[in-house]
Structures are given as C-alpha cells and as structure tokens.
PDB file of C-alpha atoms in Angstrom:
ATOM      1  CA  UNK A   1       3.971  -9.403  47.088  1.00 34.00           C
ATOM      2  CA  UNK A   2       4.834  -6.225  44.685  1.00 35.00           C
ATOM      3  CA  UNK A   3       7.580  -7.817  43.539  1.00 36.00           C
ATOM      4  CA  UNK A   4       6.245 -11.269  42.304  1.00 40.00           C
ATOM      5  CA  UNK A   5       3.090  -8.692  40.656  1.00 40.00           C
ATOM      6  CA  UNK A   6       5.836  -6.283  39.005  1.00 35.00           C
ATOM      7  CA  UNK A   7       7.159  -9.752  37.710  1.00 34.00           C
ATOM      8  CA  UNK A   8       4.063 -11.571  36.757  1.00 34.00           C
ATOM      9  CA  UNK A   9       3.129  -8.034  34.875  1.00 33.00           C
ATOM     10  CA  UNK A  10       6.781  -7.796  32.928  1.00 35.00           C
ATOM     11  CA  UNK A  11       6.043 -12.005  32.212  1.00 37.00           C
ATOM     12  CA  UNK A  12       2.745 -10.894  30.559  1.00 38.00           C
ATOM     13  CA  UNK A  13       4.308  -8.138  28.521  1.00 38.00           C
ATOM     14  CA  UNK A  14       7.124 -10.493  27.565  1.00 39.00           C
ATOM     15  CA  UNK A  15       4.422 -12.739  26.274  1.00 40.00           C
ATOM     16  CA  UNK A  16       2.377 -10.621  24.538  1.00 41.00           C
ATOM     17  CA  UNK A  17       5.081  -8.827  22.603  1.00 41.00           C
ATOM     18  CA  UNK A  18       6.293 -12.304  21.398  1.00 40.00           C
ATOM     19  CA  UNK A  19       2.893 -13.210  20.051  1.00 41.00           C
ATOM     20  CA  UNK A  20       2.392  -9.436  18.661  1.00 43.00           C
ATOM     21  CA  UNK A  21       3.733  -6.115  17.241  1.00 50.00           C
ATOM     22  CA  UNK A  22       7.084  -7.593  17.605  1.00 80.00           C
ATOM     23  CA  UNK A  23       9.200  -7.066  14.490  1.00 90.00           C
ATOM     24  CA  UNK A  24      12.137  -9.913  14.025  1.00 94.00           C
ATOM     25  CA  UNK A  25      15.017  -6.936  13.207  1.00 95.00           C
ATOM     26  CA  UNK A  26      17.870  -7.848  10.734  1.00 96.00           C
ATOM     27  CA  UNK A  27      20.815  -6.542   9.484  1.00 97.00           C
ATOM     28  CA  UNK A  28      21.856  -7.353   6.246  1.00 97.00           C
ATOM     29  CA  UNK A  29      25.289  -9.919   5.748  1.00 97.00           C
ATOM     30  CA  UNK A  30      27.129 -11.401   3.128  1.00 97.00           C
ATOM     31  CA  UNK A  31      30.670 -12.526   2.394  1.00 97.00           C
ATOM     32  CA  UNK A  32      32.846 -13.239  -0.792  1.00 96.00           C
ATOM     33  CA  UNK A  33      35.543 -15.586  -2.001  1.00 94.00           C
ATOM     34  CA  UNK A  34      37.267 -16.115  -4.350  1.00 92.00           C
ATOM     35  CA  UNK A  35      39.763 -19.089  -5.331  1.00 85.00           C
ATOM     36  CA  UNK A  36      40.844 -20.159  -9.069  1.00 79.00           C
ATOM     37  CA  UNK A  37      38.628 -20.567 -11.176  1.00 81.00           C
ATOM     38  CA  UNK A  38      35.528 -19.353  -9.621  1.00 88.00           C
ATOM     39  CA  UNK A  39      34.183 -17.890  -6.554  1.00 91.00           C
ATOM     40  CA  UNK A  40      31.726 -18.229  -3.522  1.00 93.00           C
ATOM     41  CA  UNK A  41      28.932 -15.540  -2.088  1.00 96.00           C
ATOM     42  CA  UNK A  42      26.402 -16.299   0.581  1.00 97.00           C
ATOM     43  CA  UNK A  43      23.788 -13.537   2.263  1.00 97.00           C
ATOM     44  CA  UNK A  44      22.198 -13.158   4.849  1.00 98.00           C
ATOM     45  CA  UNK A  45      19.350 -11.634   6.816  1.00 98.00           C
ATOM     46  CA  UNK A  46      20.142 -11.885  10.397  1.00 98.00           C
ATOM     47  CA  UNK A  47      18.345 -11.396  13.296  1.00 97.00           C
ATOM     48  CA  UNK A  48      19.590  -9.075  15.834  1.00 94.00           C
ATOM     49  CA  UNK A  49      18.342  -8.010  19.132  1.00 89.00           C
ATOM     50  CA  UNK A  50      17.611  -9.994  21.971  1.00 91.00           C
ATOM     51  CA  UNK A  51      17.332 -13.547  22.724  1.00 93.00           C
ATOM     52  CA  UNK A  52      14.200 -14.959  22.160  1.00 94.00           C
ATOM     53  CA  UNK A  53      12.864 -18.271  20.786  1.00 96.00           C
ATOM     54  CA  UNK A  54      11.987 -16.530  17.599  1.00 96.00           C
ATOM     55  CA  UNK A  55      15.963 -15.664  17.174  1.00 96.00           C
ATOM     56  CA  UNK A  56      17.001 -18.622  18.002  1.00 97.00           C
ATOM     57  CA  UNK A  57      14.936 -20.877  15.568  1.00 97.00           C
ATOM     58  CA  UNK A  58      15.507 -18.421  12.555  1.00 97.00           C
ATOM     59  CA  UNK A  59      19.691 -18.878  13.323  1.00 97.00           C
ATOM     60  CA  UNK A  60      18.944 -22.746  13.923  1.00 97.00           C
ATOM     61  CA  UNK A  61      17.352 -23.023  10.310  1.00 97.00           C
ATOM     62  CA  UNK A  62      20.101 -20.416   8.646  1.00 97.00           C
ATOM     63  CA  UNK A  63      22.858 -22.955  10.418  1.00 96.00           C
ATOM     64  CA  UNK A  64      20.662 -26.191   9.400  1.00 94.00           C
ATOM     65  CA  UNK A  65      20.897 -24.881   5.633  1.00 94.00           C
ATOM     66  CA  UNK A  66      23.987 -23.826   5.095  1.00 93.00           C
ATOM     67  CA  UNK A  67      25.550 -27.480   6.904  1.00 91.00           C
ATOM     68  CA  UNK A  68      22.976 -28.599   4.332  1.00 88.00           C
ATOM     69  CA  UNK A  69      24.853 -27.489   1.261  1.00 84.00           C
ATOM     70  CA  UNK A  70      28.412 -27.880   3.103  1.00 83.00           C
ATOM     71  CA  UNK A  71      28.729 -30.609   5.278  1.00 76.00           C
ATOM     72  CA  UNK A  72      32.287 -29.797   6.249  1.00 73.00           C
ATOM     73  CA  UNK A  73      33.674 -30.114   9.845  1.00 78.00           C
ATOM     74  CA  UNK A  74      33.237 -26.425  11.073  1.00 87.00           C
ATOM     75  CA  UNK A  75      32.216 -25.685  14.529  1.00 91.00           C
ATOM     76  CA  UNK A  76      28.780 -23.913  14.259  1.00 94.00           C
ATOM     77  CA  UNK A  77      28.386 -20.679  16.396  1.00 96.00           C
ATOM     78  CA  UNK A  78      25.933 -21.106  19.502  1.00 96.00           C
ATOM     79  CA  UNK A  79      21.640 -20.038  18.422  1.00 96.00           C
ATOM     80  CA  UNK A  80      22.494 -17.268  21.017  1.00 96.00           C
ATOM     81  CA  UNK A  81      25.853 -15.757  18.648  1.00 96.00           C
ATOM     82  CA  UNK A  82      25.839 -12.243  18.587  1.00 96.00           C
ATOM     83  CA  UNK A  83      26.330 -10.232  15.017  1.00 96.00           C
ATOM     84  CA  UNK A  84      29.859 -10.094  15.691  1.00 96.00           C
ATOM     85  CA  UNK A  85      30.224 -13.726  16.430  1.00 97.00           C
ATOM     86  CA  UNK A  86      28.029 -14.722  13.285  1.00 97.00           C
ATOM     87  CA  UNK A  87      29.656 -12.124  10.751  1.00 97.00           C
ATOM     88  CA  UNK A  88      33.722 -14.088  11.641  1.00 97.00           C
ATOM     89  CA  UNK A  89      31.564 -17.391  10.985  1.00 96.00           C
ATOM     90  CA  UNK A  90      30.103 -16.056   7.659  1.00 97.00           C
ATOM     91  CA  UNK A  91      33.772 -15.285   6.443  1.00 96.00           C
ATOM     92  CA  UNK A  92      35.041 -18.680   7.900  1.00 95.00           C
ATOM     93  CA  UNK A  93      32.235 -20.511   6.027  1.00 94.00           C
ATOM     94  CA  UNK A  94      32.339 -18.912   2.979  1.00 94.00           C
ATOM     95  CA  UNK A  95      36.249 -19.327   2.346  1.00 93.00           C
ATOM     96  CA  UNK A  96      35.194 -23.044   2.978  1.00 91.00           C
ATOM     97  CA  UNK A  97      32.478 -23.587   0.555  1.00 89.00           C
ATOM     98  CA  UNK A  98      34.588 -21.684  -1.566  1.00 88.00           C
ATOM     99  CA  UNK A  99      37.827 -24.473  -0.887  1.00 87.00           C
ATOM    100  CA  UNK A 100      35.834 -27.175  -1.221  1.00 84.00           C
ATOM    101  CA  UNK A 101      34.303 -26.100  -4.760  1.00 79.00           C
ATOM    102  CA  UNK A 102      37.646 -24.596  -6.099  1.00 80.00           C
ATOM    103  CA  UNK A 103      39.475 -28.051  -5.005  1.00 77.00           C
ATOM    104  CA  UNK A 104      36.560 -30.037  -6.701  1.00 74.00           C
ATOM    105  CA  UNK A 105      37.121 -28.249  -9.935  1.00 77.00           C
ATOM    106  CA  UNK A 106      40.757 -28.756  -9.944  1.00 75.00           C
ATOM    107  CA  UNK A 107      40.413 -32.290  -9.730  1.00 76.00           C
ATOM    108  CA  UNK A 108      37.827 -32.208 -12.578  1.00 74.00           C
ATOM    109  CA  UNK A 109      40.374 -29.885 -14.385  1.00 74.00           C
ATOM    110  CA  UNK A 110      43.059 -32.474 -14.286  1.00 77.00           C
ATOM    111  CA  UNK A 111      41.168 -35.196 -14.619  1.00 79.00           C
ATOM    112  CA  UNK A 112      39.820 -33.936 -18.194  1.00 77.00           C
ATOM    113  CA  UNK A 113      43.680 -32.964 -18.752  1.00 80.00           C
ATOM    114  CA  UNK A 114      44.768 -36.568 -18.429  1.00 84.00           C
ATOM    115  CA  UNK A 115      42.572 -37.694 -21.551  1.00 83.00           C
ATOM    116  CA  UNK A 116      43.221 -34.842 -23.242  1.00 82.00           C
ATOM    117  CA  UNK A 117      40.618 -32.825 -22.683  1.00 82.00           C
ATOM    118  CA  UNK A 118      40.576 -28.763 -21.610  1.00 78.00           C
ATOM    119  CA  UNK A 119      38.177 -27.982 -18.811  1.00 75.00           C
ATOM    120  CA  UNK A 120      37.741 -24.213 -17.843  1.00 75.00           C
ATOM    121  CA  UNK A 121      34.848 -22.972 -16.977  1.00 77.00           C
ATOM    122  CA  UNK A 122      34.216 -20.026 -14.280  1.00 83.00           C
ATOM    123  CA  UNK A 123      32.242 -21.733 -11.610  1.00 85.00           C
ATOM    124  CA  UNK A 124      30.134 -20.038  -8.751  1.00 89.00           C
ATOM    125  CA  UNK A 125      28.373 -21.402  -5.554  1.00 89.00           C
ATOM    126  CA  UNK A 126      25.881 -18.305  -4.559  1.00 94.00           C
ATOM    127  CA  UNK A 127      23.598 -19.420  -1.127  1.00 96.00           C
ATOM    128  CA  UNK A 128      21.030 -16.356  -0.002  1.00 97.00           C
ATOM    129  CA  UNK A 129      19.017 -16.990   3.625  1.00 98.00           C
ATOM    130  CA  UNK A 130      16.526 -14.058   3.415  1.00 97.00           C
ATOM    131  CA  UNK A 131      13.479 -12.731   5.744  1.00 98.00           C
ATOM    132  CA  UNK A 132      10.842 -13.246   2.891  1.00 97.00           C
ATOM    133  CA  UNK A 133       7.500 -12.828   5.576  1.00 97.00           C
ATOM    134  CA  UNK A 134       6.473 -11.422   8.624  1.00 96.00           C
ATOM    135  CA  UNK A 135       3.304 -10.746  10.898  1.00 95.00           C
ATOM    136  CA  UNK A 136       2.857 -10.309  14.039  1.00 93.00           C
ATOM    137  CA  UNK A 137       2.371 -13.901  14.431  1.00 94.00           C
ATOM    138  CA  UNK A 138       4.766 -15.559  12.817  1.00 96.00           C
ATOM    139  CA  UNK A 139       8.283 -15.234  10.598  1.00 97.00           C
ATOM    140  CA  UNK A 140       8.822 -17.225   7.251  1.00 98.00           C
ATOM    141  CA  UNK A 141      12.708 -17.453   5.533  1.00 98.00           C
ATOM    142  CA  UNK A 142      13.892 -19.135   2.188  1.00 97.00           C
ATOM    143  CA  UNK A 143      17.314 -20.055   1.161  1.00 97.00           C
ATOM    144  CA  UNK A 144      18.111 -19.891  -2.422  1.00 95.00           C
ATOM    145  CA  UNK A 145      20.813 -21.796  -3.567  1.00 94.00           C
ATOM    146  CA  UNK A 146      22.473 -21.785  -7.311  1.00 92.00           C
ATOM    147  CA  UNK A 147      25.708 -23.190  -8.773  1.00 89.00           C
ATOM    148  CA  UNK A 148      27.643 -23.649 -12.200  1.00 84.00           C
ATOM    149  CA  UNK A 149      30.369 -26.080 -12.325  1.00 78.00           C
ATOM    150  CA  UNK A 150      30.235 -26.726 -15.979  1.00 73.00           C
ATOM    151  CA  UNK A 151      27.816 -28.428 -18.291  1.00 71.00           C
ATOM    152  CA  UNK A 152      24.619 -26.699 -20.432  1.00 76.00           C
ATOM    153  CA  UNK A 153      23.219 -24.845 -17.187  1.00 82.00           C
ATOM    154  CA  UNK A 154      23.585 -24.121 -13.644  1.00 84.00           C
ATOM    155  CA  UNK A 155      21.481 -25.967 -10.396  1.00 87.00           C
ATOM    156  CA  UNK A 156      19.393 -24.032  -8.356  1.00 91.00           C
ATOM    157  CA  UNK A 157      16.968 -24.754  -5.420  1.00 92.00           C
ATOM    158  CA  UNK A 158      15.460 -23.580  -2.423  1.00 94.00           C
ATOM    159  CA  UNK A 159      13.944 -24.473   1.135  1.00 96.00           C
ATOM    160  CA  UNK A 160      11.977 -22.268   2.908  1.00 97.00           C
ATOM    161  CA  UNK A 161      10.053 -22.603   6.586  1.00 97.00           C
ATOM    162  CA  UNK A 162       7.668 -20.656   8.714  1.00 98.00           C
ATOM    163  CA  UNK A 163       8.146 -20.024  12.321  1.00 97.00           C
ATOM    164  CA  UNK A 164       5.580 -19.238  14.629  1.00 96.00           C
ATOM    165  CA  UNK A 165       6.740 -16.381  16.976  1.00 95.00           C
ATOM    166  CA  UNK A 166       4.680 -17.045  20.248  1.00 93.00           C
ATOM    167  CA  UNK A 167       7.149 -20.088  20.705  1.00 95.00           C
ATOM    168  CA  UNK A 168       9.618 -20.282  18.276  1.00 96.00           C
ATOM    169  CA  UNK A 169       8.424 -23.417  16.776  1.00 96.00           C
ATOM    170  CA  UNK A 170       8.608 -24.006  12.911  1.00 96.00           C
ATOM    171  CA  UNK A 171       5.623 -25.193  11.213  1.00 95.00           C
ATOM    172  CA  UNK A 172       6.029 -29.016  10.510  1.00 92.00           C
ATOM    173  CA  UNK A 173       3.397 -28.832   7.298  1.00 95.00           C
ATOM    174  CA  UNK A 174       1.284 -26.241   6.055  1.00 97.00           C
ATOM    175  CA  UNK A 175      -0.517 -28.520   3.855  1.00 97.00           C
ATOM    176  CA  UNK A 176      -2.851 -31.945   5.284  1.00 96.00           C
ATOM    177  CA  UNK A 177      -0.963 -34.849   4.421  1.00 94.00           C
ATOM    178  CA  UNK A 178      -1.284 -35.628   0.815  1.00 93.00           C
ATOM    179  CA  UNK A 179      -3.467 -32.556   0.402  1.00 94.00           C
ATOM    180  CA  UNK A 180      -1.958 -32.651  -3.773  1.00 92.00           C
ATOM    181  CA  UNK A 181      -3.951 -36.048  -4.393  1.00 94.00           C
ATOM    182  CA  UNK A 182      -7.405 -33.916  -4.196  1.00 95.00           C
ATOM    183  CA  UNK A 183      -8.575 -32.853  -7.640  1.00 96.00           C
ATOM    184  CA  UNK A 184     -10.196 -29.530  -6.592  1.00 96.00           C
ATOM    185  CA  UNK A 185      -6.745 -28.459  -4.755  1.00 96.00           C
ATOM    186  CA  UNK A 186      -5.003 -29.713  -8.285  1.00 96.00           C
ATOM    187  CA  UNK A 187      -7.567 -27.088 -10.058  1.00 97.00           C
ATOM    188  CA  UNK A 188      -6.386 -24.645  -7.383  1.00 97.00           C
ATOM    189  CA  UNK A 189      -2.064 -25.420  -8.115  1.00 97.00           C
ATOM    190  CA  UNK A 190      -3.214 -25.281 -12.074  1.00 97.00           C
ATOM    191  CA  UNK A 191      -4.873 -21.919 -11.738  1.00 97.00           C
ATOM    192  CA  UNK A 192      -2.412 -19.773 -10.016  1.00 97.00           C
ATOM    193  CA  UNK A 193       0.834 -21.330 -11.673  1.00 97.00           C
ATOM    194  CA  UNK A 194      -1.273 -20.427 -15.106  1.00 97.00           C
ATOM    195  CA  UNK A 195      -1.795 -17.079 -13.562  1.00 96.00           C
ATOM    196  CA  UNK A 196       2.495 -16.798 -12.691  1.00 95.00           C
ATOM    197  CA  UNK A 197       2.403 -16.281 -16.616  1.00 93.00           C
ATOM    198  CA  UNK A 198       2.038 -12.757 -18.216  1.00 90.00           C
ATOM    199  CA  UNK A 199       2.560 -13.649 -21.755  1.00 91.00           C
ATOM    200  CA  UNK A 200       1.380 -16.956 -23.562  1.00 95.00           C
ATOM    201  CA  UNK A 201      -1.035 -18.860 -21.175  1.00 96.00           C
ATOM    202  CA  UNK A 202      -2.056 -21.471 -23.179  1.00 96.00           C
ATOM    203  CA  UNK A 203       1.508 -22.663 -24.205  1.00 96.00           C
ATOM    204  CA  UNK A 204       3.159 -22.043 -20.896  1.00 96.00           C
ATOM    205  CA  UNK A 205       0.388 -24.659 -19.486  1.00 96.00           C
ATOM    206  CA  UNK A 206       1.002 -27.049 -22.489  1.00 97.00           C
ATOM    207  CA  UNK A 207       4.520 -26.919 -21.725  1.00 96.00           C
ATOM    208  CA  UNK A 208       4.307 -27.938 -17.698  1.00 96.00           C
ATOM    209  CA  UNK A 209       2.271 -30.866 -18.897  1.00 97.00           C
ATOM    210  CA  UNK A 210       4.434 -31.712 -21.634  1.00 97.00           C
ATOM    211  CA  UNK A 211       7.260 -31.835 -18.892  1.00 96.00           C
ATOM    212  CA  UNK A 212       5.117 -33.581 -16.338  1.00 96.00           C
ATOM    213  CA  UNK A 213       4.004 -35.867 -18.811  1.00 97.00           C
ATOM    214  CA  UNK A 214       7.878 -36.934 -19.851  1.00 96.00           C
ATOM    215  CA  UNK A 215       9.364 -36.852 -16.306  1.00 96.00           C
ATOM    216  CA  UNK A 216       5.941 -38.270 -13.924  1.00 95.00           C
ATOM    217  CA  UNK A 217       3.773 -40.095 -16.509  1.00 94.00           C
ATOM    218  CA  UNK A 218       1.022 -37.661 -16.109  1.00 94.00           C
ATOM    219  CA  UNK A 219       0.427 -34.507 -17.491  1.00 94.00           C
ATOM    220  CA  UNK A 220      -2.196 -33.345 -15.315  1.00 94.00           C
ATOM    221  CA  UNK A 221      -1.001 -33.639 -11.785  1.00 95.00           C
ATOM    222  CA  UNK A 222       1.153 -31.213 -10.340  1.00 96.00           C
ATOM    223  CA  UNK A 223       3.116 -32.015  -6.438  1.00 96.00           C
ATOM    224  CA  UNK A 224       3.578 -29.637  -3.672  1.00 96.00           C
ATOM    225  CA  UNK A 225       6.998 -28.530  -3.254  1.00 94.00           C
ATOM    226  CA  UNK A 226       8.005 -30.439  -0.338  1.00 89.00           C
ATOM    227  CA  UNK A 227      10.204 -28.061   2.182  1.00 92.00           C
ATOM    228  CA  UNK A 228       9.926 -25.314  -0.588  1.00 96.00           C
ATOM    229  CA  UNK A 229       6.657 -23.389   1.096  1.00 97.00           C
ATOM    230  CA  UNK A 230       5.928 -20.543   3.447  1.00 98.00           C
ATOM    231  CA  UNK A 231       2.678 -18.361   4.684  1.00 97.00           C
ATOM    232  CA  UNK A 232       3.085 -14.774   3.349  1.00 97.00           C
ATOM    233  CA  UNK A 233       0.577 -12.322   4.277  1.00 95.00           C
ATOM    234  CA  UNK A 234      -0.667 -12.809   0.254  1.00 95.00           C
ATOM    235  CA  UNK A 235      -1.040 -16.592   1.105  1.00 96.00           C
ATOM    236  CA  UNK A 236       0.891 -19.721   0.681  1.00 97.00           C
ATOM    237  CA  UNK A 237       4.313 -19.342  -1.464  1.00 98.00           C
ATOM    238  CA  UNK A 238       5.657 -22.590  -3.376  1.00 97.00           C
ATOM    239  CA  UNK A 239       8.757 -21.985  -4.295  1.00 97.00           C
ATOM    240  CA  UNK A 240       9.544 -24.644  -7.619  1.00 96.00           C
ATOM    241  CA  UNK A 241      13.160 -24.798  -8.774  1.00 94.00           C
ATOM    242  CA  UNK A 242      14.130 -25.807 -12.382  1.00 93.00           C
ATOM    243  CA  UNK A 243      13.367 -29.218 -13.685  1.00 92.00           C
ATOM    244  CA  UNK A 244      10.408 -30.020 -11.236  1.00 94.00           C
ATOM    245  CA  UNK A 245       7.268 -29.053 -12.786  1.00 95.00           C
ATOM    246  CA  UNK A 246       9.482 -27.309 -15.918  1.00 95.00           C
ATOM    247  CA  UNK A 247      11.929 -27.073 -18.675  1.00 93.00           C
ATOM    248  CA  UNK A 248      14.310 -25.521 -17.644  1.00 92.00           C
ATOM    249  CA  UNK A 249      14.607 -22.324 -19.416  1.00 91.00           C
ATOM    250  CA  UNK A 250      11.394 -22.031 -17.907  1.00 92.00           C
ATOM    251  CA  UNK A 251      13.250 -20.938 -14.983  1.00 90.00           C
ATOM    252  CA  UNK A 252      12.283 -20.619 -11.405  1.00 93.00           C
ATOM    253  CA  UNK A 253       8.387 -20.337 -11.062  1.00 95.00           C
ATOM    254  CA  UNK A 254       6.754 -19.195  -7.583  1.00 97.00           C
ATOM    255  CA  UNK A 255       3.098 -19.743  -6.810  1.00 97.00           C
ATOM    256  CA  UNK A 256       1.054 -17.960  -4.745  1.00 97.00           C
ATOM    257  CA  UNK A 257      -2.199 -19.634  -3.124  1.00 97.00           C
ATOM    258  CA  UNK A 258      -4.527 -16.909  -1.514  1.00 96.00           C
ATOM    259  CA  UNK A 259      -5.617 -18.331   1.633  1.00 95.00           C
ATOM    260  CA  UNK A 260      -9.874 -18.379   0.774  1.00 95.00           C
ATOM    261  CA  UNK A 261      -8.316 -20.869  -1.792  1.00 96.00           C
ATOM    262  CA  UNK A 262      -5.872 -22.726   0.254  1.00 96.00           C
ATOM    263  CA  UNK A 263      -8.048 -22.445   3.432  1.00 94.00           C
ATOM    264  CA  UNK A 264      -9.628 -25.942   3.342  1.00 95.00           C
ATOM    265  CA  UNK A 265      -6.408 -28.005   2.371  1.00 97.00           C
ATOM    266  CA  UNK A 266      -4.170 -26.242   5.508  1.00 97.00           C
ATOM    267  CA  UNK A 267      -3.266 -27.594   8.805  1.00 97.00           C
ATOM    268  CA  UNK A 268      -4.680 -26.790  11.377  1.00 96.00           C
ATOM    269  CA  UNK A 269      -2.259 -24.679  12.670  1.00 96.00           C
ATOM    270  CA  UNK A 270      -1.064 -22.797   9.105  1.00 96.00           C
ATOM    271  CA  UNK A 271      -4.706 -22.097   9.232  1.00 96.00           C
ATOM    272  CA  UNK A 272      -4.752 -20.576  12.317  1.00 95.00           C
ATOM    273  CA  UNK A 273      -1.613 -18.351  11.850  1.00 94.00           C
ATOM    274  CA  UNK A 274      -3.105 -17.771   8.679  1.00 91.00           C
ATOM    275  CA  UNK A 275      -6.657 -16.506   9.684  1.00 87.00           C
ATOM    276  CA  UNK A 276      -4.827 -14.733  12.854  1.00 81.00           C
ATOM    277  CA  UNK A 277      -2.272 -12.462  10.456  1.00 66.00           C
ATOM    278  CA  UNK A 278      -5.593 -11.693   8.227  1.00 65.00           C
ATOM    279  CA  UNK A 279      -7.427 -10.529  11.157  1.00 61.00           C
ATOM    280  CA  UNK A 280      -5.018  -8.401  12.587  1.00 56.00           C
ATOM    281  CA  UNK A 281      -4.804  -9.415  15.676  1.00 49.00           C
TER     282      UNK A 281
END
C-alpha cells in the first residue's frame, strides 16, 4: 500500500509540473553549407531534457517543417532523439537542402548558358525553428523560411503552432471558423496592423488596401494568416509574409491581437489557455 501511494503521489507531481512552472529548456543549434554558388543555414531551438509529450510534439513540428521545405528521402530521427542524435541530423539535413538548391541552380545556370544567356547569382536557403512563447500552460514555435535564387527579390514565409503542455497536443485553430468574415473582428485586424506602423499611418493603410484591392478585389477585408498564428503572453501573433496583405518592400508585418480584443473570436480552447496564462495559474 506505500508503494502504490509513493506512486500515485510522484503521478500527481508528474502531472502538475506538466501543466505548470515547467520551463520547455533549449539549447541553441544551427548548421552551415556551402556548395557553388550559394549556401544553406538552418537554426534551431531544441528542446532538451526529458521525455515528455511537450518534447515530443515541439521535435514532431520542427521535423514536420523542415520535410515541409525538403521533401527529400532522409530518415527522420525518432521524437525521443537526444541532442546528440538531432545535432548529426541537422548537419545531414542541411548539406541536403544545400545539394538540392546548389544542383537546381546549376541546371538553371546551364540552361540560361545554352541560349546564351549568363546566370550568376549568389543564392541562399536560410530555415529558423525558434521558441517564440511560453507559459506555464502552453509552448508556441515559428519557422521562418527565406530564399534567393535569382529574380527582383527573395521568398520568405512562415508557420507557426501552439502546443498545449498538459498533453502535448497542438492547438488545431485559435480562431472560430471563419472568425475574418465578422466586420467588428475586421475593425480589430485593421487597427493593430495600422498600429505595426511607426511612421506614415495613413499611407501605410492606403497602401494594404491598394494591394488588397489589386490581388483580392476588395480593399477592405483583410484574412487571417492561416498556419501563420500563435498565443504569446501579449496575445495572438499573425505572422504575414510578403505579398499577402502587402507590397513587398513592405516587408514582413506581424500583428499582435491583445486577448480583451481577440477574446470573443477564439476557440474555445485558445481561450482557455489564453485566460489561464493571464491569470497565472
């Protein structure tokens, strides 16, 4: 009988740390290549420690994202890979993102040669999977991706998701389905992306709508990013790459929603996590 207490006590305090006061460490990765013509560099926050769903999800998302943007035939590392085992993969996967680009290009290269043309232009491939939120209720990461293979301006992009540490379970949504088509939560996306702005207001917002207006048909309506969103302790981050709600030298634009203003647009559960972390408990 003291034995199955001792072990439904340690259960308990297994539980409870998981939900609470329990920091996701990291330790800090990355790995370079280089090949003609250009190069490769991808970072990463991993988590260290012991197993745990938490670790497990955050490593199944960082694997899910980087198969995303190379979908090469590697063997993938188990969720449960120590630092060790994760740092060889790193090196292994970024010599092959940098192969695959450097091979692309020299095609390109004598491609252009064969009618005459000169192609050389440095290219890059640069992927970053970063710890961007914690409480102790949940952990949110983004990857940011950018490349330049040529042309008048690199791509760049990002996906981000929120993982709720009691379980290890990333958040499905963290806004009600078609939560955009609401005009009040439209005045909300208009005032903090006007806000982003520290300069010229007026003709920052003229410009979105003159962008929206040439790519959607409508100047007024803005989207939610999609897979590009995660709970911060500050509220709801949308992350918005180039060329979705902006010229492009308009460059990368992230919004932040304060939760009192987000609040009645969340799911359920983002609303929960949300009011949990602001409550401190």
């Amino acid at each position: 009988m003291k034995k199955s207490i001792l072990t439904l006590l340690w259960m308990l305090a297994a539980t409870v740390g998981a939900m609470a006061g329990n920091v996701l460490s990291i330790v800090e990765m990355d790995a370079e290549k280089e090949q003609k013509g250009g190069s490769s560099h991808v970072w990463v926050h991993f988590p260290t420690g012991a197993d745990s769903p938490t670790r497990r999800a955050v490593i199944y998302f960082i694997f899910h994202s980087m198969h995303f943007y190379l979908e090469a035939d590697m063997e993938y590392p188990p969720l449960t890979c120590d630092e060790q085992t994760f740092r060889s993969f790193l090196d292994d996967y970024t010599e092959a993102l940098c192969q695959v680009y450097s091979t692309d290009q020299q095609e390109y290269a004598a491609e252009c040669a064969a009618s005459g043309e000169v192609y050389d232009v440095p290219w890059y491939r640069n992927i970053s999977l970063l710890k961007v939120a914690e409480t102790d209720h949940y952990v949110s990461y983004a990857c940011y991706d950018g490349e330049f293979c040529g042309g008048a301006h690199d791509n760049r992009g990002s996906i981000a998701t929120t993982i709720r540490k009691s379980d290890g379970v990333a958040l499905d949504d963290i806004f009600i389905e078609d939560a955009d088509d609401s005009d009040q939560l439209q005045a909300i996306l208009w005032k903090y992306l006007i806000a982003t702005e520290e300069t010229d207001q007026k003709e920052f917002a003229e410009r979105i709508g003159d962008f929206l207006e040439a790519n959607y048909g409508n100047r007024e309506r803005l989207h939610l990013p999609g897979d590009s969103m995660y709970l911060a302790p500050d509220g709801v981050h949308l992350l918005y790459a180039p060329l979705e709600i902006c010229f492009w030298d308009m460059g990368e634009i992230e919004v932040v929603i304060p939760y009192d203003a987000a609040k009645p647009y969340l799911t359920p559960e983002a609303a929960r996590l949300a009011n949990a972390a602001s409550a401190g408990r």
